[in-house]
Amino acid sequence: AQTVTQSQPEMSVQEAETVTLSCTYDTSENNYYLFWYKQPPSRQMILVIRQEAYKQQNATENRFSVNFQKAAKSFSLKISDSQLGDTAMYFCAFYTNAGKSTFGDGTTLTVKP
Amino acid sequence: DTGVSQDPRHKITKRGQNVTFRCDPISEHNRLYWYRQTLGQGPEFLTYFQNEAQLEKSRLLSDRFSAERPKGSFSTLEIQRTEQGDSAMYLCASSSVGEKLFFGSGTQLSVL
């Protein structure tokens, strides 16, 4: 069974600053994908960034980047130049080729002006 | 890409009634997932389909819950004899194998 742990229930950051959200996971699978999703108050889940486990290079998407440490089973999200619109709940998720998916319990991020 | 559609957006029902939700995935996606989410928690996996085959069902899912995906297109999730504990947001997502999940806007169920 897979587990995903987000140890920071709430985080805050000043606008334009950088923040890192933590995620650890546990699995016996070797091939899998990791995602960060954002869920604003509208509750629509929006993909932020995706990482394939077989790729050593960390994924980046504009202001968003990950630090993927496969041996440590760690997958943190760094948001640079934080914007007010980044305020949302962020979920780390694990997904296998067989279709199994597990989400963490989320981190509520508040960007302060 | 018209996105994942869910219907209805909101459903209020009385305890003991049956409810059915519908999800229309992105047409070229062969995988379809159902999740349940309560406020302040992450989505909890319920079941998923690859084409019309239901490949996995959560052990947390009681036999009051059933899902179908006839012909591998849209899917329905039915809850029989609803209980107050069933109140939650029910999310549908679709994907191709190995690709990201595209989520619908969800169906908010309130059981009175």
PDB file of C-alpha atoms in Angstrom:
ATOM      1  CA  ALA A   1       0.000   0.000   0.000  1.00  0.00           C
ATOM      2  CA  GLN A   2       1.101   3.533  -0.704  1.00  0.00           C
ATOM      3  CA  THR A   3       1.078   6.326   1.814  1.00  0.00           C
ATOM      4  CA  VAL A   4       1.624  10.039   1.254  1.00  0.00           C
ATOM      5  CA  THR A   5       2.453  12.335   4.158  1.00  0.00           C
ATOM      6  CA  GLN A   6       2.326  16.111   4.146  1.00  0.00           C
ATOM      7  CA  SER A   7       3.661  17.182   7.505  1.00  0.00           C
ATOM      8  CA  GLN A   8       2.755  20.876   7.258  1.00  0.00           C
ATOM      9  CA  PRO A   9      -1.001  21.420   7.648  1.00  0.00           C
ATOM     10  CA  GLU A  10      -0.603  25.189   7.163  1.00  0.00           C
ATOM     11  CA  MET A  11       2.045  27.477   5.737  1.00  0.00           C
ATOM     12  CA  SER A  12       2.215  31.175   5.011  1.00  0.00           C
ATOM     13  CA  VAL A  13       4.560  33.274   2.917  1.00  0.00           C
ATOM     14  CA  GLN A  14       4.916  36.921   2.021  1.00  0.00           C
ATOM     15  CA  GLU A  15       4.130  37.912  -1.529  1.00  0.00           C
ATOM     16  CA  ALA A  16       7.216  37.650  -3.800  1.00  0.00           C
ATOM     17  CA  GLU A  17       8.999  35.355  -1.344  1.00  0.00           C
ATOM     18  CA  THR A  18       9.815  31.659  -1.777  1.00  0.00           C
ATOM     19  CA  VAL A  19       8.147  28.812   0.074  1.00  0.00           C
ATOM     20  CA  THR A  20       8.732  25.049   0.131  1.00  0.00           C
ATOM     21  CA  LEU A  21       6.032  22.491   0.845  1.00  0.00           C
ATOM     22  CA  SER A  22       7.089  19.052   2.053  1.00  0.00           C
ATOM     23  CA  CYS A  23       5.880  15.647   0.981  1.00  0.00           C
ATOM     24  CA  THR A  24       7.120  12.164   1.783  1.00  0.00           C
ATOM     25  CA  TYR A  25       5.726   8.899   0.520  1.00  0.00           C
ATOM     26  CA  ASP A  26       6.140   5.221   1.023  1.00  0.00           C
ATOM     27  CA  THR A  27       5.821   2.543  -1.633  1.00  0.00           C
ATOM     28  CA  SER A  28       7.298  -0.712  -2.844  1.00  0.00           C
ATOM     29  CA  GLU A  29       6.646   0.244  -6.469  1.00  0.00           C
ATOM     30  CA  ASN A  30       9.538   1.163  -8.718  1.00  0.00           C
ATOM     31  CA  ASN A  31       7.688   2.909 -11.528  1.00  0.00           C
ATOM     32  CA  TYR A  32       5.372   5.670 -10.485  1.00  0.00           C
ATOM     33  CA  TYR A  33       4.528   9.320 -10.896  1.00  0.00           C
ATOM     34  CA  LEU A  34       4.297  12.110  -8.374  1.00  0.00           C
ATOM     35  CA  PHE A  35       2.124  15.173  -8.671  1.00  0.00           C
ATOM     36  CA  TRP A  36       1.374  18.373  -6.870  1.00  0.00           C
ATOM     37  CA  TYR A  37      -2.181  19.610  -7.217  1.00  0.00           C
ATOM     38  CA  LYS A  38      -3.595  22.945  -6.143  1.00  0.00           C
ATOM     39  CA  GLN A  39      -7.145  23.331  -4.859  1.00  0.00           C
ATOM     40  CA  PRO A  40      -8.326  26.932  -4.455  1.00  0.00           C
ATOM     41  CA  PRO A  41     -11.545  27.821  -2.581  1.00  0.00           C
ATOM     42  CA  SER A  42     -13.526  26.910  -5.710  1.00  0.00           C
ATOM     43  CA  ARG A  43     -12.409  23.312  -4.949  1.00  0.00           C
ATOM     44  CA  GLN A  44     -11.400  22.690  -8.564  1.00  0.00           C
ATOM     45  CA  MET A  45      -8.265  20.520  -8.531  1.00  0.00           C
ATOM     46  CA  ILE A  46      -5.560  21.985 -10.755  1.00  0.00           C
ATOM     47  CA  LEU A  47      -2.324  20.241 -11.674  1.00  0.00           C
ATOM     48  CA  VAL A  48       0.751  22.216 -10.646  1.00  0.00           C
ATOM     49  CA  ILE A  49       3.598  19.912 -11.588  1.00  0.00           C
ATOM     50  CA  ARG A  50       4.352  16.282 -12.455  1.00  0.00           C
ATOM     51  CA  GLN A  51       7.447  14.106 -11.958  1.00  0.00           C
ATOM     52  CA  GLU A  52       8.183  10.650 -13.346  1.00  0.00           C
ATOM     53  CA  ALA A  53      10.071   8.521 -10.823  1.00  0.00           C
ATOM     54  CA  TYR A  54      12.487   7.215 -13.441  1.00  0.00           C
ATOM     55  CA  LYS A  55      13.699  10.727 -14.271  1.00  0.00           C
ATOM     56  CA  GLN A  56      16.506  12.060 -12.128  1.00  0.00           C
ATOM     57  CA  GLN A  57      16.049  15.626 -13.293  1.00  0.00           C
ATOM     58  CA  ASN A  58      13.729  17.654 -11.125  1.00  0.00           C
ATOM     59  CA  ALA A  59      10.631  18.959 -12.880  1.00  0.00           C
ATOM     60  CA  THR A  60      10.093  22.690 -13.219  1.00  0.00           C
ATOM     61  CA  GLU A  61       7.085  24.657 -14.385  1.00  0.00           C
ATOM     62  CA  ASN A  62       7.606  28.409 -14.416  1.00  0.00           C
ATOM     63  CA  ARG A  63       7.687  29.508 -10.744  1.00  0.00           C
ATOM     64  CA  PHE A  64       7.137  25.966  -9.490  1.00  0.00           C
ATOM     65  CA  SER A  65       9.861  23.361  -9.074  1.00  0.00           C
ATOM     66  CA  VAL A  66      10.297  20.135  -7.178  1.00  0.00           C
ATOM     67  CA  ASN A  67      13.109  18.551  -5.216  1.00  0.00           C
ATOM     68  CA  PHE A  68      12.669  14.836  -5.881  1.00  0.00           C
ATOM     69  CA  GLN A  69      14.793  12.551  -3.723  1.00  0.00           C
ATOM     70  CA  LYS A  70      13.858   9.022  -4.748  1.00  0.00           C
ATOM     71  CA  ALA A  71      15.986   7.193  -2.195  1.00  0.00           C
ATOM     72  CA  ALA A  72      14.590   9.305   0.617  1.00  0.00           C
ATOM     73  CA  LYS A  73      11.069   9.109  -0.901  1.00  0.00           C
ATOM     74  CA  SER A  74      10.749  12.842  -0.667  1.00  0.00           C
ATOM     75  CA  PHE A  75       9.019  15.164  -3.124  1.00  0.00           C
ATOM     76  CA  SER A  76       8.936  18.806  -2.041  1.00  0.00           C
ATOM     77  CA  LEU A  77       7.426  21.707  -3.979  1.00  0.00           C
ATOM     78  CA  LYS A  78       9.139  25.074  -4.173  1.00  0.00           C
ATOM     79  CA  ILE A  79       7.112  28.115  -5.159  1.00  0.00           C
ATOM     80  CA  SER A  80       9.221  31.118  -6.127  1.00  0.00           C
ATOM     81  CA  ASP A  81       8.011  34.725  -6.319  1.00  0.00           C
ATOM     82  CA  SER A  82       4.793  33.787  -4.506  1.00  0.00           C
ATOM     83  CA  GLN A  83       1.656  35.506  -5.749  1.00  0.00           C
ATOM     84  CA  LEU A  84      -1.657  36.133  -4.018  1.00  0.00           C
ATOM     85  CA  GLY A  85      -3.293  33.745  -6.475  1.00  0.00           C
ATOM     86  CA  ASP A  86      -1.136  30.928  -5.136  1.00  0.00           C
ATOM     87  CA  THR A  87      -3.243  30.895  -1.966  1.00  0.00           C
ATOM     88  CA  ALA A  88      -4.837  27.452  -1.960  1.00  0.00           C
ATOM     89  CA  MET A  89      -4.642  23.980  -0.525  1.00  0.00           C
ATOM     90  CA  TYR A  90      -1.818  21.943  -2.074  1.00  0.00           C
ATOM     91  CA  PHE A  91      -1.939  18.177  -2.359  1.00  0.00           C
ATOM     92  CA  CYS A  92       0.912  15.810  -3.048  1.00  0.00           C
ATOM     93  CA  ALA A  93      -0.204  12.701  -4.928  1.00  0.00           C
ATOM     94  CA  PHE A  94       1.311   9.368  -5.899  1.00  0.00           C
ATOM     95  CA  TYR A  95       0.193   7.456  -8.973  1.00  0.00           C
ATOM     96  CA  THR A  96       1.268   4.119 -10.421  1.00  0.00           C
ATOM     97  CA  ASN A  97       1.072   2.752 -13.947  1.00  0.00           C
ATOM     98  CA  ALA A  98      -1.471   0.271 -12.650  1.00  0.00           C
ATOM     99  CA  GLY A  99      -3.746   3.178 -11.827  1.00  0.00           C
ATOM    100  CA  LYS A 100      -3.444   3.257  -8.052  1.00  0.00           C
ATOM    101  CA  SER A 101      -3.445   6.768  -6.667  1.00  0.00           C
ATOM    102  CA  THR A 102      -2.989   8.177  -3.181  1.00  0.00           C
ATOM    103  CA  PHE A 103      -3.245  11.779  -2.037  1.00  0.00           C
ATOM    104  CA  GLY A 104      -1.810  13.430   1.030  1.00  0.00           C
ATOM    105  CA  ASP A 105      -4.006  15.402   3.422  1.00  0.00           C
ATOM    106  CA  GLY A 106      -2.841  18.709   2.026  1.00  0.00           C
ATOM    107  CA  THR A 107      -1.066  21.887   3.065  1.00  0.00           C
ATOM    108  CA  THR A 108      -3.019  25.110   3.232  1.00  0.00           C
ATOM    109  CA  LEU A 109      -0.842  27.874   1.834  1.00  0.00           C
ATOM    110  CA  THR A 110      -1.629  31.520   2.464  1.00  0.00           C
ATOM    111  CA  VAL A 111       0.232  34.201   0.538  1.00  0.00           C
ATOM    112  CA  LYS A 112       0.200  37.474   2.459  1.00  0.00           C
ATOM    113  CA  PRO A 113       0.363  40.865   0.738  1.00  0.00           C
TER     114      PRO A 113
ATOM    115  CA  ASP B   1     -10.415  19.360 -24.740  1.00  0.00           C
ATOM    116  CA  THR B   2     -13.791  20.028 -23.137  1.00  0.00           C
ATOM    117  CA  GLY B   3     -12.711  18.882 -19.695  1.00  0.00           C
ATOM    118  CA  VAL B   4     -14.300  16.475 -17.240  1.00  0.00           C
ATOM    119  CA  SER B   5     -17.967  17.159 -16.535  1.00  0.00           C
ATOM    120  CA  GLN B   6     -19.850  16.129 -13.434  1.00  0.00           C
ATOM    121  CA  ASP B   7     -23.545  16.325 -12.819  1.00  0.00           C
ATOM    122  CA  PRO B   8     -25.164  17.505 -10.636  1.00  0.00           C
ATOM    123  CA  ARG B   9     -22.940  20.119  -8.982  1.00  0.00           C
ATOM    124  CA  HIS B  10     -24.928  19.924  -5.770  1.00  0.00           C
ATOM    125  CA  LYS B  11     -27.278  17.307  -4.362  1.00  0.00           C
ATOM    126  CA  ILE B  12     -29.287  17.525  -1.175  1.00  0.00           C
ATOM    127  CA  THR B  13     -31.056  14.373  -0.101  1.00  0.00           C
ATOM    128  CA  LYS B  14     -32.693  12.846   2.910  1.00  0.00           C
ATOM    129  CA  ARG B  15     -31.117  10.007   4.798  1.00  0.00           C
ATOM    130  CA  GLY B  16     -32.121   6.668   3.358  1.00  0.00           C
ATOM    131  CA  GLN B  17     -32.620   7.911  -0.202  1.00  0.00           C
ATOM    132  CA  ASN B  18     -30.600   6.730  -3.182  1.00  0.00           C
ATOM    133  CA  VAL B  19     -28.530   9.147  -5.237  1.00  0.00           C
ATOM    134  CA  THR B  20     -26.714   8.825  -8.545  1.00  0.00           C
ATOM    135  CA  PHE B  21     -23.950  11.018  -9.911  1.00  0.00           C
ATOM    136  CA  ARG B  22     -22.664  11.174 -13.453  1.00  0.00           C
ATOM    137  CA  CYS B  23     -19.191  11.841 -14.807  1.00  0.00           C
ATOM    138  CA  ASP B  24     -18.280  12.488 -18.431  1.00  0.00           C
ATOM    139  CA  PRO B  25     -14.505  12.149 -18.869  1.00  0.00           C
ATOM    140  CA  ILE B  26     -12.316  13.629 -21.556  1.00  0.00           C
ATOM    141  CA  SER B  27     -13.190  11.535 -24.562  1.00  0.00           C
ATOM    142  CA  GLU B  28      -9.776  10.077 -25.352  1.00  0.00           C
ATOM    143  CA  HIS B  29      -9.015   9.114 -21.753  1.00  0.00           C
ATOM    144  CA  ASN B  30      -9.302   5.432 -20.957  1.00  0.00           C
ATOM    145  CA  ARG B  31      -8.972   5.755 -17.179  1.00  0.00           C
ATOM    146  CA  LEU B  32     -11.660   7.157 -14.921  1.00  0.00           C
ATOM    147  CA  TYR B  33     -11.439   7.634 -11.169  1.00  0.00           C
ATOM    148  CA  TRP B  34     -13.886   8.412  -8.411  1.00  0.00           C
ATOM    149  CA  TYR B  35     -12.769  10.089  -5.184  1.00  0.00           C
ATOM    150  CA  ARG B  36     -14.498  11.354  -2.088  1.00  0.00           C
ATOM    151  CA  GLN B  37     -13.266  14.469  -0.333  1.00  0.00           C
ATOM    152  CA  THR B  38     -14.358  15.965   2.965  1.00  0.00           C
ATOM    153  CA  LEU B  39     -13.447  19.511   3.941  1.00  0.00           C
ATOM    154  CA  GLY B  40      -9.822  19.888   4.969  1.00  0.00           C
ATOM    155  CA  GLN B  41      -8.829  16.420   3.763  1.00  0.00           C
ATOM    156  CA  GLY B  42      -7.241  15.052   0.619  1.00  0.00           C
ATOM    157  CA  PRO B  43      -9.236  13.144  -1.986  1.00  0.00           C
ATOM    158  CA  GLU B  44      -9.876   9.588  -0.872  1.00  0.00           C
ATOM    159  CA  PHE B  45      -9.768   6.979  -3.619  1.00  0.00           C
ATOM    160  CA  LEU B  46     -13.034   5.097  -4.179  1.00  0.00           C
ATOM    161  CA  THR B  47     -12.668   3.205  -7.442  1.00  0.00           C
ATOM    162  CA  TYR B  48     -11.264   3.366 -10.924  1.00  0.00           C
ATOM    163  CA  PHE B  49     -11.967   2.058 -14.388  1.00  0.00           C
ATOM    164  CA  GLN B  50      -9.797   1.309 -17.340  1.00  0.00           C
ATOM    165  CA  ASN B  51     -12.157   1.483 -20.272  1.00  0.00           C
ATOM    166  CA  GLU B  52     -15.282  -0.335 -19.078  1.00  0.00           C
ATOM    167  CA  ALA B  53     -13.483  -2.582 -16.580  1.00  0.00           C
ATOM    168  CA  GLN B  54     -13.607  -1.659 -12.907  1.00  0.00           C
ATOM    169  CA  LEU B  55     -10.060  -2.555 -11.883  1.00  0.00           C
ATOM    170  CA  GLU B  56      -9.958  -1.520  -8.281  1.00  0.00           C
ATOM    171  CA  LYS B  57     -12.356  -0.635  -5.533  1.00  0.00           C
ATOM    172  CA  SER B  58     -11.386   0.771  -2.163  1.00  0.00           C
ATOM    173  CA  ARG B  59     -11.905  -1.509   0.804  1.00  0.00           C
ATOM    174  CA  LEU B  60     -13.349   1.532   2.542  1.00  0.00           C
ATOM    175  CA  LEU B  61     -16.235   1.492   0.115  1.00  0.00           C
ATOM    176  CA  SER B  62     -19.290  -0.161   1.543  1.00  0.00           C
ATOM    177  CA  ASP B  63     -21.591  -2.256  -0.611  1.00  0.00           C
ATOM    178  CA  ARG B  64     -24.028   0.674  -0.655  1.00  0.00           C
ATOM    179  CA  PHE B  65     -21.748   2.231  -3.260  1.00  0.00           C
ATOM    180  CA  SER B  66     -21.651   1.033  -6.833  1.00  0.00           C
ATOM    181  CA  ALA B  67     -20.063   2.463  -9.943  1.00  0.00           C
ATOM    182  CA  GLU B  68     -20.430   1.654 -13.598  1.00  0.00           C
ATOM    183  CA  ARG B  69     -18.816   2.720 -16.812  1.00  0.00           C
ATOM    184  CA  PRO B  70     -20.788   1.167 -19.636  1.00  0.00           C
ATOM    185  CA  LYS B  71     -19.011   1.183 -22.989  1.00  0.00           C
ATOM    186  CA  GLY B  72     -15.994   2.833 -21.413  1.00  0.00           C
ATOM    187  CA  SER B  73     -17.389   6.333 -21.762  1.00  0.00           C
ATOM    188  CA  PHE B  74     -19.335   8.130 -19.015  1.00  0.00           C
ATOM    189  CA  SER B  75     -19.543   6.720 -15.516  1.00  0.00           C
ATOM    190  CA  THR B  76     -22.151   6.736 -12.777  1.00  0.00           C
ATOM    191  CA  LEU B  77     -21.677   6.450  -9.044  1.00  0.00           C
ATOM    192  CA  GLU B  78     -24.710   5.358  -7.043  1.00  0.00           C
ATOM    193  CA  ILE B  79     -25.079   5.521  -3.283  1.00  0.00           C
ATOM    194  CA  GLN B  80     -27.956   3.530  -1.855  1.00  0.00           C
ATOM    195  CA  ARG B  81     -29.631   4.216   1.488  1.00  0.00           C
ATOM    196  CA  THR B  82     -27.582   7.356   2.055  1.00  0.00           C
ATOM    197  CA  GLU B  83     -26.280   8.151   5.526  1.00  0.00           C
ATOM    198  CA  GLN B  84     -25.185  11.468   6.990  1.00  0.00           C
ATOM    199  CA  GLY B  85     -21.578  10.262   6.866  1.00  0.00           C
ATOM    200  CA  ASP B  86     -21.828  10.123   3.090  1.00  0.00           C
ATOM    201  CA  SER B  87     -21.936  13.917   2.945  1.00  0.00           C
ATOM    202  CA  ALA B  88     -18.849  14.965   0.999  1.00  0.00           C
ATOM    203  CA  MET B  89     -17.591  16.215  -2.324  1.00  0.00           C
ATOM    204  CA  TYR B  90     -17.444  13.421  -4.900  1.00  0.00           C
ATOM    205  CA  LEU B  91     -14.747  14.034  -7.465  1.00  0.00           C
ATOM    206  CA  CYS B  92     -14.282  12.370 -10.823  1.00  0.00           C
ATOM    207  CA  ALA B  93     -11.028  12.418 -12.753  1.00  0.00           C
ATOM    208  CA  SER B  94      -9.846  10.952 -16.023  1.00  0.00           C
ATOM    209  CA  SER B  95      -6.474  10.289 -17.577  1.00  0.00           C
ATOM    210  CA  SER B  96      -4.555   8.364 -20.153  1.00  0.00           C
ATOM    211  CA  VAL B  97      -2.136   5.747 -18.813  1.00  0.00           C
ATOM    212  CA  GLY B  98       0.766   7.446 -17.058  1.00  0.00           C
ATOM    213  CA  GLU B  99      -0.579  10.909 -17.599  1.00  0.00           C
ATOM    214  CA  LYS B 100      -1.917  13.496 -15.243  1.00  0.00           C
ATOM    215  CA  LEU B 101      -5.400  13.356 -13.800  1.00  0.00           C
ATOM    216  CA  PHE B 102      -7.899  15.877 -15.049  1.00  0.00           C
ATOM    217  CA  PHE B 103     -10.517  16.570 -12.425  1.00  0.00           C
ATOM    218  CA  GLY B 104     -14.119  17.587 -12.751  1.00  0.00           C
ATOM    219  CA  SER B 105     -15.658  20.262 -10.541  1.00  0.00           C
ATOM    220  CA  GLY B 106     -17.178  17.660  -8.262  1.00  0.00           C
ATOM    221  CA  THR B 107     -20.633  16.892  -6.890  1.00  0.00           C
ATOM    222  CA  GLN B 108     -21.272  18.206  -3.392  1.00  0.00           C
ATOM    223  CA  LEU B 109     -23.586  15.809  -1.549  1.00  0.00           C
ATOM    224  CA  SER B 110     -25.427  16.831   1.573  1.00  0.00           C
ATOM    225  CA  VAL B 111     -27.413  14.165   3.418  1.00  0.00           C
ATOM    226  CA  LEU B 112     -29.940  15.593   5.854  1.00  0.00           C
TER     227      LEU B 112
END
